[in-house]
């Protein structure tokens, strides 16, 4: 212990005595450690963070813990749950002490009774009465929701708000309790405030208002997902709306496996019983194929976790490599310094210091250095993580991720520091001691022979490894960037430019089926008349809107081999839809004004659907049916075949799709999405679209008004983030490696001053000397590239699923990376090489 | 045109070093002619300017004043690359500390100055072999300098200077790092070369070796104080 303190004190003194060295080393390490801490902070926030719940390890998630932001209409799912399904599971299981449900509500409008707005954009959650008790979270003031708030639909207008909302909008006033607020227009009373740091059950989301699930219909006018109702515009049975995340607390002693078995047993019984009886026979058959997953829930639910797991781990690997590269730089600095400290070390050895003791002393110094780097890195990381979050979120997620350095992050950084210190300190320490032991025996060789000379030495091997590692990182970045480029330049089958999509929710404003049918064409015409707009159309699903619909279909003359063959996706579109978007019709005609209610039901199908169901025959004039009880007798006539369009996602196969006429609605429209073709920059038109919609009827909620470019970018936000970040870290790797190369070449030139002088005295021209040094640098780079190529190609297997339109050994990326590395290497070694040409040949005449 | 025009002519050459506001007059008013085939030695106490003079003769440095004619051509005003070419082709250097390059073999060391010319590989090979044979080191071609004794290293250095077939050999204390036996051997080698027609200018402060030369230039404090001709 005492020797450790002594070592520490001595280390600090040594570092203070060489401020230049210390500064460069600390800066380099700060970059490397900072990058790692930043990514780890994100991993911690997204992947590892626990819910601030009591005994969180007892919590489980039923269904899919990454499906926190979806809803599904139609056949019941077992990823998300309908209210009736939740209720049955809650009441019939034998393994949980409590089962809670929660469904998020975006863009919750909060107003004071006076009508003054509090916020337009709160994230709310409709939660079961036992939500807080199952999580084991109490309120800071007031009371939480309880089972008593979860009895009768529409009868419990009470709300719990978050600490941050309390602070921001109610000035932390205790009077908030009992205050009335309107949520989406409906009056509620605030009964409690959650403790600071509680943001709900979804990691990454910042929920601000919690209200009883029984109040769903009140805050979502026009929709009732709790009870069967004949309300206008409400066509869905509660069983067919899967919108709830379900979490439960295990009874003592029950394992996750046992819970899963029990849940599925109960589920089976339910399907045989009254729950199953409420489903259509088609739905029942479908649901019976599924089981309910039960997984540990201590870390809550997270959409992010599903989306970002792979990218984050990939980035972690990349920054790990960057850190290694940084370590190599510091190791080389230490090696260079070790030769300056030869005398000091020799004296210590002569005074009887054990080599092992000296190695420890030197390692202590490295670790101290690493901790300094780590301290700066931590600052950089906290800032960097926030920037990364901002760069990466692209509006899709609220920045509710806590990127504060918690204990885990600190421990990680400390661990990295120790490890880093040992990695970069070991070789120099061993070498320093080794060199000294031999030096007395070693004859003073002529010319060079020191570590700064020609030939291979540790420093150079380290630089080779550095180049190899950079190649690895750069190649991965190159592949990801080129994949992104491929995606972005992909032909989507229609004109991507100058398109705005505006999505509205007339149902929420109380419009019924007939009213919507009248509203939609009227609004379409209004959109088309906005200045700067060329044409407008409308459809149910829009483009890259994040929503999708599918049906099972029966096609004339086609025998389905399995259930998947029967699935076709669909949209409902207005006349001119294909013309406005620029989707070419290959056969037949497009949907037109004549295809209205009462006329024969028609569809345009896409190429993929035509090929799949009709092979080489002409589908125009053929029929298909939606395969359920209600539609089995209503044939749909194919009137046209449209070219495939990528309208949901850029990757993957284009789905089989049919387009019905929006004026021949089979079901009511959930939402209407206008496709607006602008003359020039679409961004400029979005505001006019908004105000036009508001002017028409401000009660109709506008879900979004976005350019297609935005939506497409959003759909590949992951790819964009990864491409950006991996390029950034690739750049960092390149920078560090070129500093490394610069360092070793400077050191080499210094060590070879005499030799260079002799060569010049013997008549070497400047270009000979320049080439002498550059060639040596090139040998290092070529060796590094030779090592890096196979490693890079082997490791890109890990990211093959993220690539698009190129192989993991893409020669273009490889060539670009090699070119880049080569030219950066030339630049980095040119400076020392230039300095070599300035050596005074007179040094040849001096002798030491 | 004078038939006995010297190979090297220094007229009123001076060299001043400026360091930290201190002027060092290392050379002043030097007149020196060296004729083709001559063997001149320069001697004098340490610090008198011998090496400075040699570095000017060898185009490693330029005089502050005066004229230096090499082979009838003035050398001042030449740019770096012309000077490098002259060092490479017309001058053969032999250093006190041999200055062989440790990572190159004996063969490669001798070949080194030839690689700075446009010379075919076969010609290079022939010249290297001839030079090494002349100094009696052909059998050590593949050795590295560190595997040779000091005397052997200096003989390789002499071979390196010879390989370029220079107009003149410049040697700065070539025996300074050698014991007397090896020193004698190197001096004998130089004398041998002289007999075969080489022009040599050698710096030494060893009077015994100075006597090997046709003519000895004595220097003191940057000036030539006396010239003595050996009668031999
Ligand atoms: N580069 C230099 N800068 C300053 N002074 C120098 C330099 N080179 C030589 N001198 C000085 O010039 C004088 C002559 O040096 P030098 O020619 O090396 O002497 P010698 O070879 O006869 O011992 C000495 O006083 C020396 O200190
Ligand atoms: Mg001297």
PDB file of C-alpha atoms and ligand atoms in Angstrom, chain A residues 846, chain B residues 17 19 24 26 45-52, ligand 1:
ATOM      1  CA  UNK A 846      31.079  15.539 -36.482  1.00  0.00           C
TER       2      UNK A 846
ATOM      3  CA  UNK B  17      30.151  31.290 -37.919  1.00  0.00           C
ATOM      4  CA  UNK B  19      26.209  31.854 -32.983  1.00  0.00           C
ATOM      5  CA  UNK B  24      33.770  32.751 -34.881  1.00  0.00           C
ATOM      6  CA  UNK B  26      37.026  29.762 -38.381  1.00  0.00           C
ATOM      7  CA  UNK B  45      45.979  22.029 -33.524  1.00  0.00           C
ATOM      8  CA  UNK B  46      42.416  21.176 -32.667  1.00  0.00           C
ATOM      9  CA  UNK B  47      39.995  23.981 -33.451  1.00  0.00           C
ATOM     10  CA  UNK B  48      42.245  25.674 -35.997  1.00  0.00           C
ATOM     11  CA  UNK B  49      39.735  25.206 -38.815  1.00  0.00           C
ATOM     12  CA  UNK B  50      40.876  22.032 -40.558  1.00  0.00           C
ATOM     13  CA  UNK B  51      37.472  20.416 -40.684  1.00  0.00           C
ATOM     14  CA  UNK B  52      35.885  23.677 -41.720  1.00  0.00           C
TER      15      UNK B  52
HETATM   16  N1  LIG C   1      28.845  25.111 -37.078  1.00  0.00           N
HETATM   17  C1  LIG C   1      29.660  25.866 -36.342  1.00  0.00           C
HETATM   18  N2  LIG C   1      29.184  26.905 -35.648  1.00  0.00           N
HETATM   19  C2  LIG C   1      30.003  27.698 -34.910  1.00  0.00           C
HETATM   20  N3  LIG C   1      31.299  27.516 -34.797  1.00  0.00           N
HETATM   21  C3  LIG C   1      31.868  26.476 -35.456  1.00  0.00           C
HETATM   22  C4  LIG C   1      31.083  25.607 -36.263  1.00  0.00           C
HETATM   23  N4  LIG C   1      31.904  24.681 -36.796  1.00  0.00           N
HETATM   24  C5  LIG C   1      33.137  24.959 -36.337  1.00  0.00           C
HETATM   25  N5  LIG C   1      33.128  26.060 -35.531  1.00  0.00           N
HETATM   26  C6  LIG C   1      34.255  26.674 -34.903  1.00  0.00           C
HETATM   27  O1  LIG C   1      35.227  26.933 -35.871  1.00  0.00           O
HETATM   28  C7  LIG C   1      36.496  26.677 -35.403  1.00  0.00           C
HETATM   29  C8  LIG C   1      37.149  25.632 -36.273  1.00  0.00           C
HETATM   30  O2  LIG C   1      36.566  24.393 -36.101  1.00  0.00           O
HETATM   31  P1  LIG C   1      37.017  23.062 -36.868  1.00  0.00           P
HETATM   32  O3  LIG C   1      37.106  23.391 -38.292  1.00  0.00           O
HETATM   33  O4  LIG C   1      36.077  21.969 -36.500  1.00  0.00           O
HETATM   34  O5  LIG C   1      38.433  22.776 -36.225  1.00  0.00           O
HETATM   35  P2  LIG C   1      39.360  21.487 -36.352  1.00  0.00           P
HETATM   36  O6  LIG C   1      38.727  20.565 -37.293  1.00  0.00           O
HETATM   37  O7  LIG C   1      40.622  22.050 -36.831  1.00  0.00           O
HETATM   38  O8  LIG C   1      39.517  20.963 -34.958  1.00  0.00           O
HETATM   39  C9  LIG C   1      36.361  26.222 -33.990  1.00  0.00           C
HETATM   40  O9  LIG C   1      36.573  27.302 -33.114  1.00  0.00           O
HETATM   41  C10 LIG C   1      34.942  25.760 -33.913  1.00  0.00           C
HETATM   42  O10 LIG C   1      34.445  25.953 -32.612  1.00  0.00           O
END
